[in-house]
PDB file of C-alpha atoms in Angstrom:
ATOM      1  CA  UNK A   1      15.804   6.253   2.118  1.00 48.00           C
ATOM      2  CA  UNK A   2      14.413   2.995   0.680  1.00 54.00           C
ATOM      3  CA  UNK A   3      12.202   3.345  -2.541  1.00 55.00           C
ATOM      4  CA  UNK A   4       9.486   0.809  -1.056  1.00 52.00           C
ATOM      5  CA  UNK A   5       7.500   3.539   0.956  1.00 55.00           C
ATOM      6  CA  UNK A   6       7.236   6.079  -2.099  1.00 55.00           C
ATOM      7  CA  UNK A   7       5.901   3.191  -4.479  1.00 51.00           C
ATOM      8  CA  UNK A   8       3.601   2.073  -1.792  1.00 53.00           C
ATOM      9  CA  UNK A   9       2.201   5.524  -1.473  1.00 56.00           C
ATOM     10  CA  UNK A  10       2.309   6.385  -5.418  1.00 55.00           C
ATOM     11  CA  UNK A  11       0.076   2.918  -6.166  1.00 54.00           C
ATOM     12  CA  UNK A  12      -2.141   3.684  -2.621  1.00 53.00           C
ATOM     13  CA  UNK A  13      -3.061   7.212  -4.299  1.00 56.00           C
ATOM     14  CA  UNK A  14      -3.300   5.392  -7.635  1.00 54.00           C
ATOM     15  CA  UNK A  15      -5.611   3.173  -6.313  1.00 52.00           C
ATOM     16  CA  UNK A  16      -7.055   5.332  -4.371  1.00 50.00           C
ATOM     17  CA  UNK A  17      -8.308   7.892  -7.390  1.00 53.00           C
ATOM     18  CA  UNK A  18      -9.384   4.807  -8.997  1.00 52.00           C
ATOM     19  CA  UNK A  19     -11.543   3.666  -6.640  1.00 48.00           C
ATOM     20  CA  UNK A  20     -13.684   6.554  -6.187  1.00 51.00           C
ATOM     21  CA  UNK A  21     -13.591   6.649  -2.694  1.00 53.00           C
ATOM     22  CA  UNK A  22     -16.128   3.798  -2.833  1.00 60.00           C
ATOM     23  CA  UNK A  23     -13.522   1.658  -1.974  1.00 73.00           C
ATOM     24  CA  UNK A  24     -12.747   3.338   1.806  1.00 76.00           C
ATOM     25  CA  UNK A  25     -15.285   2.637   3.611  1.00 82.00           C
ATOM     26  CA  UNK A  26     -14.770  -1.161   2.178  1.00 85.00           C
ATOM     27  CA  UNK A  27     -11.069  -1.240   3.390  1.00 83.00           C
ATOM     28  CA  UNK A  28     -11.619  -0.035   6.246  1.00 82.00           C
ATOM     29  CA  UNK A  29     -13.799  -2.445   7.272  1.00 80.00           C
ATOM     30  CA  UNK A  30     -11.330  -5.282   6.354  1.00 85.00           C
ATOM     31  CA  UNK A  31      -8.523  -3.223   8.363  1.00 82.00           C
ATOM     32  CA  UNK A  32     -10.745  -3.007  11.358  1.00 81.00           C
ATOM     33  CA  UNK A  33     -11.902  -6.766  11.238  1.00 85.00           C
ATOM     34  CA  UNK A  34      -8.295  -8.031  10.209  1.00 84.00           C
ATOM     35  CA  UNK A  35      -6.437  -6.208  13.254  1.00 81.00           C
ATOM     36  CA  UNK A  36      -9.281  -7.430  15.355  1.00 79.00           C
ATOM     37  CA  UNK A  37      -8.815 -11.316  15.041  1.00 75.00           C
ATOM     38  CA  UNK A  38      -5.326 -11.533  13.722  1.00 76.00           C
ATOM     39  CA  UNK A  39      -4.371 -11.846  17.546  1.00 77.00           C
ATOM     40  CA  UNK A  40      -6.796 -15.038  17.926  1.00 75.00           C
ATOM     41  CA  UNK A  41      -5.404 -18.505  16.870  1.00 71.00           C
ATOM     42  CA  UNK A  42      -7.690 -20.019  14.148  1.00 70.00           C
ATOM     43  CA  UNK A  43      -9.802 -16.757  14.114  1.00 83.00           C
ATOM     44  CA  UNK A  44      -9.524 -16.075  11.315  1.00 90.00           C
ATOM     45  CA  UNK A  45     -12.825 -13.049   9.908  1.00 94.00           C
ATOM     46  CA  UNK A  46     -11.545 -11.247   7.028  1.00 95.00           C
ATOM     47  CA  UNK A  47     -12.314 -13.796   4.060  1.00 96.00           C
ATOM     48  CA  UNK A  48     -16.049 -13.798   5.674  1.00 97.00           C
ATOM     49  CA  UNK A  49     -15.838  -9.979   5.583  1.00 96.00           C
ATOM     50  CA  UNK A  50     -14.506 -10.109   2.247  1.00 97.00           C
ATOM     51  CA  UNK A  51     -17.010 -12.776   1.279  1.00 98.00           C
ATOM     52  CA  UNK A  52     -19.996 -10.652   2.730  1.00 97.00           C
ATOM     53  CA  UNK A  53     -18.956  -7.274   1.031  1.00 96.00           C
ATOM     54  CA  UNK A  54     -18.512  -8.985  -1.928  1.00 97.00           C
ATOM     55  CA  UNK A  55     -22.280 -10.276  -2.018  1.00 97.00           C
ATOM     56  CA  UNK A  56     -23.671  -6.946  -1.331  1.00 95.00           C
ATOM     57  CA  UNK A  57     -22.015  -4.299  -3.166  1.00 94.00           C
ATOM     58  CA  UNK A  58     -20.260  -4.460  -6.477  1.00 94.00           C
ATOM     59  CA  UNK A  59     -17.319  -6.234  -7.302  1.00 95.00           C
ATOM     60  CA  UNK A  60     -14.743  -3.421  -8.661  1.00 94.00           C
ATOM     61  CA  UNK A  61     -15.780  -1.475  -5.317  1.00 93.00           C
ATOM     62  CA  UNK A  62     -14.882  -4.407  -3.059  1.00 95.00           C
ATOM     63  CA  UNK A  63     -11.409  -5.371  -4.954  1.00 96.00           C
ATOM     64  CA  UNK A  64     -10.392  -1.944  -4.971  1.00 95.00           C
ATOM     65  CA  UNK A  65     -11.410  -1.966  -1.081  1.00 94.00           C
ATOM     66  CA  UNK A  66      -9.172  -5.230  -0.531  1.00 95.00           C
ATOM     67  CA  UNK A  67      -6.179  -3.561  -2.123  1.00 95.00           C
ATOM     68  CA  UNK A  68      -6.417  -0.721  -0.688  1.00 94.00           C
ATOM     69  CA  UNK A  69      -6.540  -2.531   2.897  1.00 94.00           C
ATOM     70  CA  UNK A  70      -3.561  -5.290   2.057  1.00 95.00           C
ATOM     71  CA  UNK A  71      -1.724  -1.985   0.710  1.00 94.00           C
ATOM     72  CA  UNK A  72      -2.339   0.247   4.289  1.00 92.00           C
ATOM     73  CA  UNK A  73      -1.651  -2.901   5.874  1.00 91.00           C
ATOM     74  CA  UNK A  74       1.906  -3.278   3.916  1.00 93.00           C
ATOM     75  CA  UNK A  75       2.529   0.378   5.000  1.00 91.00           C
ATOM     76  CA  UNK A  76       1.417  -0.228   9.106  1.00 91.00           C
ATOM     77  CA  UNK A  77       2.673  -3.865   9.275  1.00 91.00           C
ATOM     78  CA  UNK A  78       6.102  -3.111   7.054  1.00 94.00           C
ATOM     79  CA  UNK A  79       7.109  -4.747   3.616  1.00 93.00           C
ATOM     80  CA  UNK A  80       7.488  -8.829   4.193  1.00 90.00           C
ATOM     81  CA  UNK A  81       6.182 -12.110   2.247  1.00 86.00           C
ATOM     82  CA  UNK A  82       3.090 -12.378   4.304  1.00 87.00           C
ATOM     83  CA  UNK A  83       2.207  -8.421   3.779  1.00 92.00           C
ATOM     84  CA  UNK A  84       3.050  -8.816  -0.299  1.00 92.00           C
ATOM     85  CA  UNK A  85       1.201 -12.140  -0.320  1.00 92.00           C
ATOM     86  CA  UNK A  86      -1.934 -10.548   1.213  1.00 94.00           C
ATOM     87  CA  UNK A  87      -1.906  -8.180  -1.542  1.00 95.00           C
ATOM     88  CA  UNK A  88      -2.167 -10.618  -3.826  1.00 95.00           C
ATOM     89  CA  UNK A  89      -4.455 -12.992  -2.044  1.00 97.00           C
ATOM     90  CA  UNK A  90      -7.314 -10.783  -0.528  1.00 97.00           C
ATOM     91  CA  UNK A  91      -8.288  -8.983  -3.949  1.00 97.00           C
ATOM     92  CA  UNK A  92      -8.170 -12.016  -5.870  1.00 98.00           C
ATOM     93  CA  UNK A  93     -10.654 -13.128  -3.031  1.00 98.00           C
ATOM     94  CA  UNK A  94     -12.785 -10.189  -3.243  1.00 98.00           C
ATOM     95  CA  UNK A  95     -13.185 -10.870  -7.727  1.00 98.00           C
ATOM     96  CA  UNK A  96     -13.676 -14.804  -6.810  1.00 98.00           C
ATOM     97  CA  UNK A  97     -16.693 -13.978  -4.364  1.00 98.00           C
ATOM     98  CA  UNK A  98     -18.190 -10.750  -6.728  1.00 98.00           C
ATOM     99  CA  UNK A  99     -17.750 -12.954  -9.994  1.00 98.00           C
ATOM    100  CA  UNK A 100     -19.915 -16.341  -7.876  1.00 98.00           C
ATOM    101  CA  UNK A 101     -22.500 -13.536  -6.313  1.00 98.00           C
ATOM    102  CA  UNK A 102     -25.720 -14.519  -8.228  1.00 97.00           C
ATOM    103  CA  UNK A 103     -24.722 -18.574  -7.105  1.00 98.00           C
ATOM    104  CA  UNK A 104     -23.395 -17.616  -4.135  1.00 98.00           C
ATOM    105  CA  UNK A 105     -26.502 -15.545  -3.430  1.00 96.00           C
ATOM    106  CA  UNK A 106     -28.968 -17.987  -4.486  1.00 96.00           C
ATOM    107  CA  UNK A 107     -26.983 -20.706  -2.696  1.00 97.00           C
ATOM    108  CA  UNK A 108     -26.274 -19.707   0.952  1.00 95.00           C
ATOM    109  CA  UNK A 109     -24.211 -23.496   1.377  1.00 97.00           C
ATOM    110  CA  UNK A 110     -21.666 -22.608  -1.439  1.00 98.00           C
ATOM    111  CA  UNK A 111     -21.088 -19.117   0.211  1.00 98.00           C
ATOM    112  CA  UNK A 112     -20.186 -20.679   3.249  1.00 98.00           C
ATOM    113  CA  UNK A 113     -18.189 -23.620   2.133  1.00 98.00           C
ATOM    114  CA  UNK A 114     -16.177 -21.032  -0.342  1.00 98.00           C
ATOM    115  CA  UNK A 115     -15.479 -18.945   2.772  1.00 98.00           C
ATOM    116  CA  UNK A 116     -13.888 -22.207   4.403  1.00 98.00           C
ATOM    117  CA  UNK A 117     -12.234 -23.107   1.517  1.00 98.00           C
ATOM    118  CA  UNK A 118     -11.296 -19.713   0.994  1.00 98.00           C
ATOM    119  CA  UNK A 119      -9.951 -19.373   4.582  1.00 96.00           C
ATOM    120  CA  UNK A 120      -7.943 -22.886   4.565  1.00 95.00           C
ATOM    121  CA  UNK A 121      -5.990 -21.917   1.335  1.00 95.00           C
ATOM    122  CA  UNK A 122      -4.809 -18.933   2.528  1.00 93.00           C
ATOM    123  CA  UNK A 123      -2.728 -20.325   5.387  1.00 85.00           C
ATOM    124  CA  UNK A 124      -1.161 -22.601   2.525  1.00 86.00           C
ATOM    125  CA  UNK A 125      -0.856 -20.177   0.460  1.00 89.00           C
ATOM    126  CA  UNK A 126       0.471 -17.640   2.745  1.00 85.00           C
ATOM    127  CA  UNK A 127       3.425 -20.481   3.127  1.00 77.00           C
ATOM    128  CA  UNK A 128       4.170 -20.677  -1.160  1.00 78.00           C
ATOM    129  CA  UNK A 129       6.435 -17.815  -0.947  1.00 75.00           C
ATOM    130  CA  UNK A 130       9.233 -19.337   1.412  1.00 72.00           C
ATOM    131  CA  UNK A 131       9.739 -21.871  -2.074  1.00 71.00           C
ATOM    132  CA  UNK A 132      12.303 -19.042  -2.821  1.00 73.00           C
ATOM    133  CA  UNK A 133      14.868 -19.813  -0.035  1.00 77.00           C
ATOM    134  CA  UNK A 134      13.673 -24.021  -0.791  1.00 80.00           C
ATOM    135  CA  UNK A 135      11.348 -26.145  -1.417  1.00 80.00           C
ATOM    136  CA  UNK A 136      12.060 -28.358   0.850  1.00 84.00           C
ATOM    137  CA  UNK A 137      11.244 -25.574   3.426  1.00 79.00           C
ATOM    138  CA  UNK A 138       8.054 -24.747   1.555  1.00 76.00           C
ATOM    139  CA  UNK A 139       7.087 -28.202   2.482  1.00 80.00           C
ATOM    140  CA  UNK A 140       7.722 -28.213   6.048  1.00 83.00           C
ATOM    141  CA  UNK A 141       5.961 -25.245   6.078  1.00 78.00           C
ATOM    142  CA  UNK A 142       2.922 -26.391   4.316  1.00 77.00           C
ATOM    143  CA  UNK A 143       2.346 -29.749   5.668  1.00 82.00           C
ATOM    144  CA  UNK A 144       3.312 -27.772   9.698  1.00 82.00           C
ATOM    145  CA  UNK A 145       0.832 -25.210   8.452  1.00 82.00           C
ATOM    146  CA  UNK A 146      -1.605 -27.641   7.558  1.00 87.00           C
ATOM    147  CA  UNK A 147      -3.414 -28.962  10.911  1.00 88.00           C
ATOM    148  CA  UNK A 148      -3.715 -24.758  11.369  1.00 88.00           C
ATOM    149  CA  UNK A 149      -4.795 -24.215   7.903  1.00 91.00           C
ATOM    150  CA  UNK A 150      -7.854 -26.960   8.635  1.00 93.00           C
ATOM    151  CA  UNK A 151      -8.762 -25.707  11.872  1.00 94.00           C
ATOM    152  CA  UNK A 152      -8.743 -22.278  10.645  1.00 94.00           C
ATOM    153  CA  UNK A 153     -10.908 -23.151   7.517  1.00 96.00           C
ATOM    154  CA  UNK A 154     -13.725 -25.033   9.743  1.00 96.00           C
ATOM    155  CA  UNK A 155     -13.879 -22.289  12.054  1.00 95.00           C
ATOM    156  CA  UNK A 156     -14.129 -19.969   8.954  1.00 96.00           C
ATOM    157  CA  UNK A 157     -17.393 -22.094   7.417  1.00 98.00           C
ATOM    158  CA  UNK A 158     -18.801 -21.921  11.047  1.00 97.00           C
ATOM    159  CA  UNK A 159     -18.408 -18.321  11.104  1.00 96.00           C
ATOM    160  CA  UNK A 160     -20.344 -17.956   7.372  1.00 98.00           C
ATOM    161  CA  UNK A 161     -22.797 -20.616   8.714  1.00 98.00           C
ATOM    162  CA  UNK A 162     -23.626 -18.340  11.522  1.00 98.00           C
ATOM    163  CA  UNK A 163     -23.025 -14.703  10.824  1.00 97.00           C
ATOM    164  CA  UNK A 164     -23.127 -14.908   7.027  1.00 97.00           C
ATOM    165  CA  UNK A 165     -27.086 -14.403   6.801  1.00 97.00           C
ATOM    166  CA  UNK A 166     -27.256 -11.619   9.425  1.00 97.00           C
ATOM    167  CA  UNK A 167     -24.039  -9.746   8.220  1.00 96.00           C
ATOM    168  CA  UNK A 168     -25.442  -9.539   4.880  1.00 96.00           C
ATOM    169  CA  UNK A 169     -29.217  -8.108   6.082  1.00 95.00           C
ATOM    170  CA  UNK A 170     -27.793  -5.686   8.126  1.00 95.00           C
ATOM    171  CA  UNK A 171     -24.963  -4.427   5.301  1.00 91.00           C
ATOM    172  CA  UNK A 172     -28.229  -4.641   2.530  1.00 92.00           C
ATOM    173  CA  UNK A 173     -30.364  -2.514   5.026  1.00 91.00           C
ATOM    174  CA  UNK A 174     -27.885   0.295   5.524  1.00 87.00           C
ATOM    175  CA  UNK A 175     -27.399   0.555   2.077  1.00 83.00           C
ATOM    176  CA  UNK A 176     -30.780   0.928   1.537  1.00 84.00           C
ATOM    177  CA  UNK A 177     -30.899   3.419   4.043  1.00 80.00           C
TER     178      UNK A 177
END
């Protein structure tokens, strides 16, 4: 058989010791919320779960909950670009939002304008990779992607603008709790 699925599960249970188990209930989160809009056009909810889990707990716990979710979501959705580039994208998402928590805390506007900003790059990012079969392609890709990639960020800053405030009370009182 291929060697990809017995890496994938050696770093999962890597990351998974590491983690402490923290980390689970933080993935799983993303998993559910990711699988729940990736059907929508422009719907785009996990970089405002990402965002919103980053500005309540700490920031190791919500990185290691990001890989393990772009990790499980490698193994369910199968080895490809997109999967691999998730893996890279979402955690470095989750140390951008825990390292800005204090400003991002204090100002509610930066949170959600990250989140949009956040939510636009990844569709161009997402689109980098394909620079290995050409650039040229790349750049179809990118400028296509683009008018998606707005949309998708705008509708990501609405989605902070409304639902960052309550999201955050209600994931502060349960961990109070």
């Amino acid at each position: 058989g291929s060697l990809a699925p017995q890496l994938m599960k050696g770093v999962s249970m890597m990351v998974m010791r590491r983690s402490r188990s923290f980390s689970t209930p933080r993935a799983a989160m993303m998993a559910v919320v990711f699988t729940m809009f990736s059907q929508v056009l422009y719907l785009e909810a996990i970089t405002l779960t990402i965002a919103v889990l980053a500005l309540t707990f700490e920031r190791r716990e919500v990185f290691y909950g990001a890989l393990v979710f772009t990790l499980v979501n490698m193994l369910v959705q199968g080895v490809s670009i997109w999967t691999f580039a998730y893996c890279l994208i979402y955690p470095v998402y989750a140390l951008l939002f825990g390292s800005l928590k204090p400003v991002l805390r204090r100002y509610r506007w930066s949170a959600v304008v990250l989140v949009g900003l956040c939510s636009f790059a990844t569709g161009q990012l997402l689109d980098l990779p394909f620079i290995l079969f050409s650039p040229k392609v790349t750049l179809i890709y990118i400028v296509l992607g683009l008018k998606t990639s707005v949309i998708q960020g705008l509708v990501s800053a609405l989605e902070a603008l409304f639902l960052l405030d309550p999201l955050l009370d209600r994931l502060e009182k349960m961990e109070r709790k």
